Every structure is written in C-alpha cells, then in structure tokens.
XYZ file of C-alpha atoms in Angstrom:
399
model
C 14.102 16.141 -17.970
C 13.766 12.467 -16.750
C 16.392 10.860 -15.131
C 17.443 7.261 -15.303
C 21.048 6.192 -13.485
C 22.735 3.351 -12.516
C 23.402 1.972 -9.227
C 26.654 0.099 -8.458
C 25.798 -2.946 -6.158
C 27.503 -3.609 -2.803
C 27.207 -4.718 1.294
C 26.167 -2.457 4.397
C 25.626 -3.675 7.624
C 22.345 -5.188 7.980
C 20.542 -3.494 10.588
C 17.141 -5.646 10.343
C 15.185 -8.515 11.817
C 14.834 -11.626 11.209
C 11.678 -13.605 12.786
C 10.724 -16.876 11.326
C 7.874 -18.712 12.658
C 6.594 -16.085 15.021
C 3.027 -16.447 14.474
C 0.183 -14.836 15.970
C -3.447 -15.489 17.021
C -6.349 -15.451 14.949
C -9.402 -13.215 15.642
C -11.986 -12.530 13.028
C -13.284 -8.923 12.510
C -16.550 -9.354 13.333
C -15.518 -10.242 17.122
C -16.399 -13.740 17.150
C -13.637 -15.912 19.010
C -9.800 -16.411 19.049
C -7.522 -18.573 19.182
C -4.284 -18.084 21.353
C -2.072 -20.921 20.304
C 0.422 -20.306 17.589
C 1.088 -23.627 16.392
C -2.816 -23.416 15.228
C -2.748 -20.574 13.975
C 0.111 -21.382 11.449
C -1.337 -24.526 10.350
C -4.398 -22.847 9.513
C -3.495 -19.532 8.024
C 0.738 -20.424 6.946
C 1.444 -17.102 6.983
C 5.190 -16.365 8.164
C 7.746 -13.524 8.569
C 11.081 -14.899 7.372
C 13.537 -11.608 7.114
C 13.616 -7.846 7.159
C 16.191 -5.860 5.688
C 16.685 -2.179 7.260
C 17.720 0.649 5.158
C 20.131 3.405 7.031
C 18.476 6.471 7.597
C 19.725 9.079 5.644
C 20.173 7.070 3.165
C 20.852 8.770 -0.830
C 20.717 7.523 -3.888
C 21.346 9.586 -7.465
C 21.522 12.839 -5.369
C 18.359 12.250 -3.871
C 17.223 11.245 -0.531
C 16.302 7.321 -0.810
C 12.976 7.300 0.967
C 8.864 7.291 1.496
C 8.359 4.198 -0.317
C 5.045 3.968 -0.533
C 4.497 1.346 -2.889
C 6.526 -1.357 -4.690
C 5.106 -4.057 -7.484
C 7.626 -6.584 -8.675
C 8.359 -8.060 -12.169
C 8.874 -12.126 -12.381
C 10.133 -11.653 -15.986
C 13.123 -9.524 -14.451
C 13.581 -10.454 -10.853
C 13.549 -6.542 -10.784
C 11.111 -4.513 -8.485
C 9.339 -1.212 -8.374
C 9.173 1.285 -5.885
C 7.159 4.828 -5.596
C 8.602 7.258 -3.378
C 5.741 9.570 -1.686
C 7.631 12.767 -2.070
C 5.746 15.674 -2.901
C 8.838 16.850 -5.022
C 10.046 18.584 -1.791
C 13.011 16.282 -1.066
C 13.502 15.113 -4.252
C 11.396 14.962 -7.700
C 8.445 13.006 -7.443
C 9.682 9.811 -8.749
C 10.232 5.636 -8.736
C 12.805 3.071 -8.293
C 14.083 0.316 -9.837
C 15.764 -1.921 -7.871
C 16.567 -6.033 -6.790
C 15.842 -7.262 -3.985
C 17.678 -11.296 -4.617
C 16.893 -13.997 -2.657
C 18.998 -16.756 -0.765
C 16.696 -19.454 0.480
C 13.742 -18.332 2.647
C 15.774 -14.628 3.538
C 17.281 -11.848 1.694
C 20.679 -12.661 -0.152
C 22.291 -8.945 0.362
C 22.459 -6.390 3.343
C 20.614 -3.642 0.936
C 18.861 -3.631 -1.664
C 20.374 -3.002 -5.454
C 19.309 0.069 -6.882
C 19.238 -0.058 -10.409
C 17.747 3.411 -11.310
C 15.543 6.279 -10.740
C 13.036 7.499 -12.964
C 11.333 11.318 -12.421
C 7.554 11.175 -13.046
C 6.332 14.110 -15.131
C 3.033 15.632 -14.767
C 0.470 16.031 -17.308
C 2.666 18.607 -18.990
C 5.353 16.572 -19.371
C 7.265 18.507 -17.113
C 8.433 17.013 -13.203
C 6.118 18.273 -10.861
C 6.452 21.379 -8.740
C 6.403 21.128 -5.276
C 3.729 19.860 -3.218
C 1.472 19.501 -6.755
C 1.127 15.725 -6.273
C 1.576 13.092 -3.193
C 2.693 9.486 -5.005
C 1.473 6.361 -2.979
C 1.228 3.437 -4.563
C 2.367 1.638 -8.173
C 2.283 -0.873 -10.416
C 3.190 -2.693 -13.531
C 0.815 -2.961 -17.108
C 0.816 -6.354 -18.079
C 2.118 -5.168 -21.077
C 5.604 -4.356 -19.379
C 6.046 -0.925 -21.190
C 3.959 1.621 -19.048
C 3.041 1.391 -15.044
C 0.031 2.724 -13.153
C 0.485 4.755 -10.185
C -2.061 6.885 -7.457
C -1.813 10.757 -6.101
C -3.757 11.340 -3.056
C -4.134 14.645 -4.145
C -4.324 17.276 -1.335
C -8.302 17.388 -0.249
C -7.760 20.504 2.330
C -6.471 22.725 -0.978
C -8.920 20.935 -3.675
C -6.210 19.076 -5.193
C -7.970 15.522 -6.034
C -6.874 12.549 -6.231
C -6.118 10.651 -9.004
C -4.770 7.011 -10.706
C -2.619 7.923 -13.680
C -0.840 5.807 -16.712
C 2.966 6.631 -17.131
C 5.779 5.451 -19.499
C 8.443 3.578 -17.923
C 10.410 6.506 -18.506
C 8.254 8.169 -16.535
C 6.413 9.934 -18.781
C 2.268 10.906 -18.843
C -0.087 8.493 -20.761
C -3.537 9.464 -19.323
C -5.532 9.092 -16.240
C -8.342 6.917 -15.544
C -11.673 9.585 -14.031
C -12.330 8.758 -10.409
C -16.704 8.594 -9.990
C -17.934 12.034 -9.040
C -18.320 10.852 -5.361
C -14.794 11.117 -4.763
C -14.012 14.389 -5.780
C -13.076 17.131 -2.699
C -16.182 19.362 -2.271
C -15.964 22.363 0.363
C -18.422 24.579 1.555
C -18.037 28.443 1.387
C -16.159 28.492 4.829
C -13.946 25.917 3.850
C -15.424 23.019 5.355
C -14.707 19.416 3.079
C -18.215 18.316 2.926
C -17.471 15.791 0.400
C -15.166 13.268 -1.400
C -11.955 11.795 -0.018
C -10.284 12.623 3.187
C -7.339 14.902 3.214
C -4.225 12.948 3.442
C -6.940 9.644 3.926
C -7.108 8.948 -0.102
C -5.812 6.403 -2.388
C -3.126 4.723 -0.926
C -3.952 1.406 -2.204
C -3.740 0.011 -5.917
C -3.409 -3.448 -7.665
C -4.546 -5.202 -10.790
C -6.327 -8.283 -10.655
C -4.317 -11.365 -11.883
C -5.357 -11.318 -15.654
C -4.310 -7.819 -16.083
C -7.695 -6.412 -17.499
C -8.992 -4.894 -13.934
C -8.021 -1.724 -12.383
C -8.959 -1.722 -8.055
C -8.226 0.734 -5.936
C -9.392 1.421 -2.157
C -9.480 4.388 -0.032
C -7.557 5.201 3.367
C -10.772 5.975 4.801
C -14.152 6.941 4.112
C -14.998 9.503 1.858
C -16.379 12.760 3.771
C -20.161 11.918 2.944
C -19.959 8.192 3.430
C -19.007 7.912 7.263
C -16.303 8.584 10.062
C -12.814 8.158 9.387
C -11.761 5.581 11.887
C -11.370 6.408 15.451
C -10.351 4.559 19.102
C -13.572 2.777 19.087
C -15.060 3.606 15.572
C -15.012 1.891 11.971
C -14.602 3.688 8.419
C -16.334 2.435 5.552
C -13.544 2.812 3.040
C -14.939 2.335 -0.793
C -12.989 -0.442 -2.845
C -13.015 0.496 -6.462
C -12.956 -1.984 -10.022
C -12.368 -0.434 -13.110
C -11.944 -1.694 -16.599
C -7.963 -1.154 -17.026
C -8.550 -0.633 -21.151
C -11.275 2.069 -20.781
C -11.028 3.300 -17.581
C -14.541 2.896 -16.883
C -15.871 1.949 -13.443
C -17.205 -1.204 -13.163
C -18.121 -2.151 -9.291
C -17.462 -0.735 -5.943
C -17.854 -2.191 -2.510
C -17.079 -1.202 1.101
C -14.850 -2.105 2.868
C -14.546 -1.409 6.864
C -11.080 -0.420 8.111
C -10.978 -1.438 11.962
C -11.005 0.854 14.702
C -7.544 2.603 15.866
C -5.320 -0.191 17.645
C -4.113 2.653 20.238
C -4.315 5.944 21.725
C -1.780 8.594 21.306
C 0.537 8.664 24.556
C 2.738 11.819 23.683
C 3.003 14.298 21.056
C 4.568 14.325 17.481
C 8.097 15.627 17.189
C 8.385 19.417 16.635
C 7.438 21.261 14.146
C 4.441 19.018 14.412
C 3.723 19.063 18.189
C 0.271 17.345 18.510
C -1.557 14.281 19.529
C -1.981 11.997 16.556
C -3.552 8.632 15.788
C -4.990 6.930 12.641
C -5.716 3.609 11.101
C -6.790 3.089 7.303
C -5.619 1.240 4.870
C -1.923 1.752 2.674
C -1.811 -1.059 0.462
C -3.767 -3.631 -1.720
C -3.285 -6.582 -3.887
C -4.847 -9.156 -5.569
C -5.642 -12.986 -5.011
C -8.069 -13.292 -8.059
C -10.870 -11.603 -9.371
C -12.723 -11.277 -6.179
C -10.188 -11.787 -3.215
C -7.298 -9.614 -2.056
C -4.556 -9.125 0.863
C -4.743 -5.336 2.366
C -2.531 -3.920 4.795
C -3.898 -2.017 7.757
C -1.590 0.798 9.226
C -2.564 2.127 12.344
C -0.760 5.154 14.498
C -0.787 6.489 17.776
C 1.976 9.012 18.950
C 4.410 8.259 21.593
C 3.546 4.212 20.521
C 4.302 3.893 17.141
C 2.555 1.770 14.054
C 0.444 -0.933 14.733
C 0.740 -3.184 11.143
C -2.035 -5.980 10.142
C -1.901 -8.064 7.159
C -5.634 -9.040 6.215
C -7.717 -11.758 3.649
C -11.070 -9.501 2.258
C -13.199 -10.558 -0.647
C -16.156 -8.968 -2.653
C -18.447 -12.131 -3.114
C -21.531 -11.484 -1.538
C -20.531 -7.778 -0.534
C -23.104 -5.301 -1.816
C -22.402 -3.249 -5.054
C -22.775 0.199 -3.990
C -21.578 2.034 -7.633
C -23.336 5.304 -8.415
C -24.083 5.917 -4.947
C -23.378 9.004 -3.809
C -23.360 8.504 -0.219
C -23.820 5.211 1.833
C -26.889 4.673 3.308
C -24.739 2.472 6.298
C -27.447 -0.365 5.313
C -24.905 -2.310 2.357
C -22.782 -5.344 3.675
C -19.619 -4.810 3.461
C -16.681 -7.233 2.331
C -15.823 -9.846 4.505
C -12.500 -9.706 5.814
C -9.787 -12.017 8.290
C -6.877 -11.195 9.918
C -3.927 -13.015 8.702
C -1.032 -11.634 10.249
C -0.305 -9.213 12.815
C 3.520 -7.683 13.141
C 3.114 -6.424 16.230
C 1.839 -9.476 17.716
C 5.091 -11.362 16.464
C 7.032 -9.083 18.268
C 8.025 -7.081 15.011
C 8.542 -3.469 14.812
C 7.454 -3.403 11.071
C 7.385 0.638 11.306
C 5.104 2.455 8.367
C 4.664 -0.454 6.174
C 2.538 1.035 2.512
C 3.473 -1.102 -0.008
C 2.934 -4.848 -0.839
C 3.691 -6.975 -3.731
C 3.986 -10.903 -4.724
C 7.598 -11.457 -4.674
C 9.225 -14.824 -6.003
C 8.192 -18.582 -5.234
C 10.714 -19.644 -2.525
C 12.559 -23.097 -2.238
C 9.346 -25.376 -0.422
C 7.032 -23.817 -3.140
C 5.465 -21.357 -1.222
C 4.530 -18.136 -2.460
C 6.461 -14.574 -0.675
C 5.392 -11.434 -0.192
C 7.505 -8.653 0.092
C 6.513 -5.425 1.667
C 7.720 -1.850 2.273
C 7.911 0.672 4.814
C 7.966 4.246 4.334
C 10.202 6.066 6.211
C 9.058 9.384 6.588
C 12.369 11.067 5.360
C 13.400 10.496 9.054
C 10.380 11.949 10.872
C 9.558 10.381 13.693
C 12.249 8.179 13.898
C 11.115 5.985 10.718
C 13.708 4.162 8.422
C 12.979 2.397 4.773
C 12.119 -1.425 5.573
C 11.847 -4.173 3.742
C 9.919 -6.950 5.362
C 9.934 -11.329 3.612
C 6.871 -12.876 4.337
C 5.700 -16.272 3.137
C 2.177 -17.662 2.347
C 0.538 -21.057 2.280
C -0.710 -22.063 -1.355
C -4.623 -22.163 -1.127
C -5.316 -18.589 0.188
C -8.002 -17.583 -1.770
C -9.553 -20.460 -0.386
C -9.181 -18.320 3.258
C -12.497 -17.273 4.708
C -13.970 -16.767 8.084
C-alpha cells in the first residue's frame, strides 16, 4: 500500500544558523598554493552560506520518524522539493518527501520546513520493502515530471548490489537502469569482497545533466578492485558514471579522486557501536552542464564530528576509463577545486548528503540548498537544511 498524506503547515523554534559572508580560503587539490584572505576568496569563487534551518530531533511526520535525508532535488515548476529518506525500512518504510522549503529574501521564510506528503517506495514487486532489503541515498526528478530516479547502495558485505531505479511519483517500480559488471559485489569463498563497490561506500551520489537526457552517478569510494578507499593520508579513485537516461546504456566513466580523511578519530562511536571510525567519500552530486558538476565531500572522524566540502570537478580532458575492469592507476582523473568549506566558516553543517539547485534569489544569484542526514539521532545528528548562494559563471570555475 503506498501512502500519500498531508501536512498542515506551521512555526517551531528555529534552532539553526545563520552565517552570511563567512568565506573561506581557497586551496586547489593538487596542493599547489592558498590563499588566506576571505575577501579574495569571495570575489573569486562567490560562494556564500546565507541560512540553516535545524530540524528537532525526534522529529515525526505521518507516523514515521522524519529523518536520514539523504537526498533532495527540487522542482521550479512547483516551488516544491524532494527528499529520500535512507531508511532501510527499519524506522519507517523506505520512502520520500514532499515538502517546501519558501524563501524570504536571501534566508528561509519559515522555522521548518512544510511537509506536504510522504510517499512509500515499493520494490520490484510492487510491494514496500522488507527490512534492511534496500538502503535509499539519493533522488531525483524525470524531466518529464511524472516518475523520479533514485539510488540503493545495496549492502556489499551480504551481496546485495547496488542499484539506480525508475519509480512513479506514487512511488511505484518502473525499471532499473544495469550498473557495468565492474560494480557488482564479488566475494571470495571465505567471504572476502574482492570486487565491486564498497560496503556501505556505494552510490550515494546522483544527478541528471541539465537537458534531462543523461543519467551520472559517482561512487562513495573506490570500487574493491580499483584502489583504497580513502584513508588519513590516502586518496580513493571513486568512478563517475554517464548513462543514456532513455536506454539506460552506459555511455562514459571517469575517475574521480575523493581527498584524503580531514581527521583522525579521537574517541569511540556511541554504544552499541563502540569503535574508532573515520571516512571521507563522496554523498552528493549535481550538475553544471554536460561536463561540469558541484560534489559534496563528507568526511568523519569519531569524537570530532563531519568535516563538509563543497567542490567544482569536470570531465574535459579526464580519461574515459568505460569497460575497464580495474584501473590501471595510470588514467587522469577529473580535475577538481574546492569551493566551499563549512567547517572553515565556522559551520557545524553535520552529515550533509543531499544537494539540489534551489530558486534564483533577489540579486540574481543562483541558491543551493542542501541536506543533512541525521542519523535517526545517532551520534548526536539532527535533519539540516543549509542556503547557500553561487556566483553566475561557475562552470566557467577551474583551477
């Protein structure tokens, strides 16, 4: 059974933060220099954090916890936005919101956002899914306006793959677009992954390119046979992927290198977890045009927190590496900038995995609005939702 409700619209007390202008330096990727002074750094890149809007922990909607948004895509023919929720149909059904997040001026209008409804996502059966059978992470809109696309990282320690799937608006299955052999989970006899994507380390990311007729997604990290996932002082060579959104096919892939962990781990997870943990890959992606897009690197270290960069990458010039089963470590990779850095600004932007264009605001520049999961409460997490603004020109960015 799908469910769709409405949401009646009021105020909470807004427990966000609101930085405008806080700007940080520039460093490329490849090392080369910085610069430390802000007021260059804006005039060059014009890349600002305006508002953030904090959602209560604990938070429910339609009898389900309102949480682990993962992705979000929004709709300029509506005003109306999209949101995945990551649940693994433990908390809740896996599912999606609708919801409005209105502006006033260069911050958010309201002290939450409107929920409009909630749609269950059925699996190929046309039934919701059972538990732990599928891990949502990102979503977005067909041109068309009457389906959505939307990414499972699958579960690579069990052999559940990952996956990019078409659904109704209602949330129901359409088909799925085949992932190249390479990324497919392959263990050896004693259990070992020797192959495909990285448990937990899959296909976060997801956008269309601006005409609608391209499919791209990226991986967290590396796939097992390509390289290391990233580490304190070690690069991954995640695998960007273009395929034709009509026929699913494949049509390019290039890598691109996730940077190297921002910290190490100073105290252990919460219980029932109880470990060390840090990680850096990337949870988001969307496109500029046809070669250029924005990513979002999310790095983690326990006891400090997330570490969240905003970066300009593009495939011109970047080697082609489709078909290959493995990387030979000899293609070039796509180049890639830093363009803003949260924690620099003095932002706590938490688990940020979604991004989306949002509306044009009132000096004609162009927003972004972004989402952080919040874990269901783990850790200490809450649902975000972070205003950013960007200079027109920025697929002209490039280092």
């Amino acid at each position: 059974m799908r469910h769709r409700h409405r949401a009646r619209r009021g105020r909470a007390l807004l427990g966000g933060l609101t930085a405008a202008g806080l700007l940080v330096s520039l460093s490329f990727s490849n090392g080369f220099a910085v610069e430390s002074a802000a007021a260059t750094y804006a005039k060059r890149q014009g890349v600002r954090l305006l508002d953030t809007l904090t959602v209560p922990a604990g938070t429910t909607e339609f009898g389900m916890p309102f949480g682990g948004l993962s992705g979000i895509d929004y709709d300029p023919a509506s005003g109306t936005y999209t949101a995945l929720s990551d649940d693994r149909s433990e908390n809740g059904k896996a599912r999606f919101y609708t919801l409005q997040l209105p502006l006033d001026g260069a911050e958010f209008a309201d002290d939450k956002p409107a929920l409009d409804g909630l749609t269950v996502l059925d699996d190929a059966n046309g039934r919701p899914f059972a538990p732990k059978a599928v891990d949502p992470e990102a979503i977005r809109r067909m041109p068309n306006g009457k389906s959505l696309l939307w990414t499972s990282e699958g579960a690579s320690s069990s052999g559940q793959p990952a996956f990019v799937r078409e659904a109704t608006t209602s949330g129901g299955y359409v088909r799925e677009l085949p992932l190249p052999k390479p990324y497919a989970p392959v263990r050896s006899a004693s259990g070992t992954l020797t192959a495909g994507v990285r448990n937990n380390q899959a296909l976060e990311g997801l956008t269309l390119s601006p005409d609608g007729d391209k499919v791209i997604t990226v991986t967290e990290n590396a796939l097992v046979q390509d390289g290391p996932a990233a580490g304190l002082t070690t690069k991954s060579p995640s695998r960007l992927l273009v395929m034709d959104r009509r026929t699913g096919k494949p049509e390019a892939e290039h890598v691109y290198e996730v940077d190297p962990i921002s910290d190490a781990p100073t105290a252990p997870l919460p219980p029932p977890v109880g470990t060390y943990a840090a990680d850096r890959g990337v949870s988001e992606i969307l496109a500029i045009n046809n070669t250029d897009y924005l990513t979002v690197e999310r790095s983690f270290a326990s006891g400090v927190g997330f570490a969240i960069r905003l970066y300009w990458t593009s495939t011109r010039g970047a080697t082609d590496v489709s078909g290959k089963e493995a990387l030979s470590g000899s293609e070039k990779p796509m180049r890639k900038k830093l363009l803003y850095d949260f924690t620099a600004s003095g932002t706590d932007a938490d688990n940020v995995e979604g991004i989306t264009w949002g509306p044009r605001l009132p000096d004609g520049s162009r927003s972004l609005v972004l989402v952080a999961d919040d874990n269901f409460g783990f850790n200490g997490s809450v649902t975000k939702f972070h205003l950013l603004s960007v200079r027109s020109g920025l697929s002209r960015v490039q280092p």
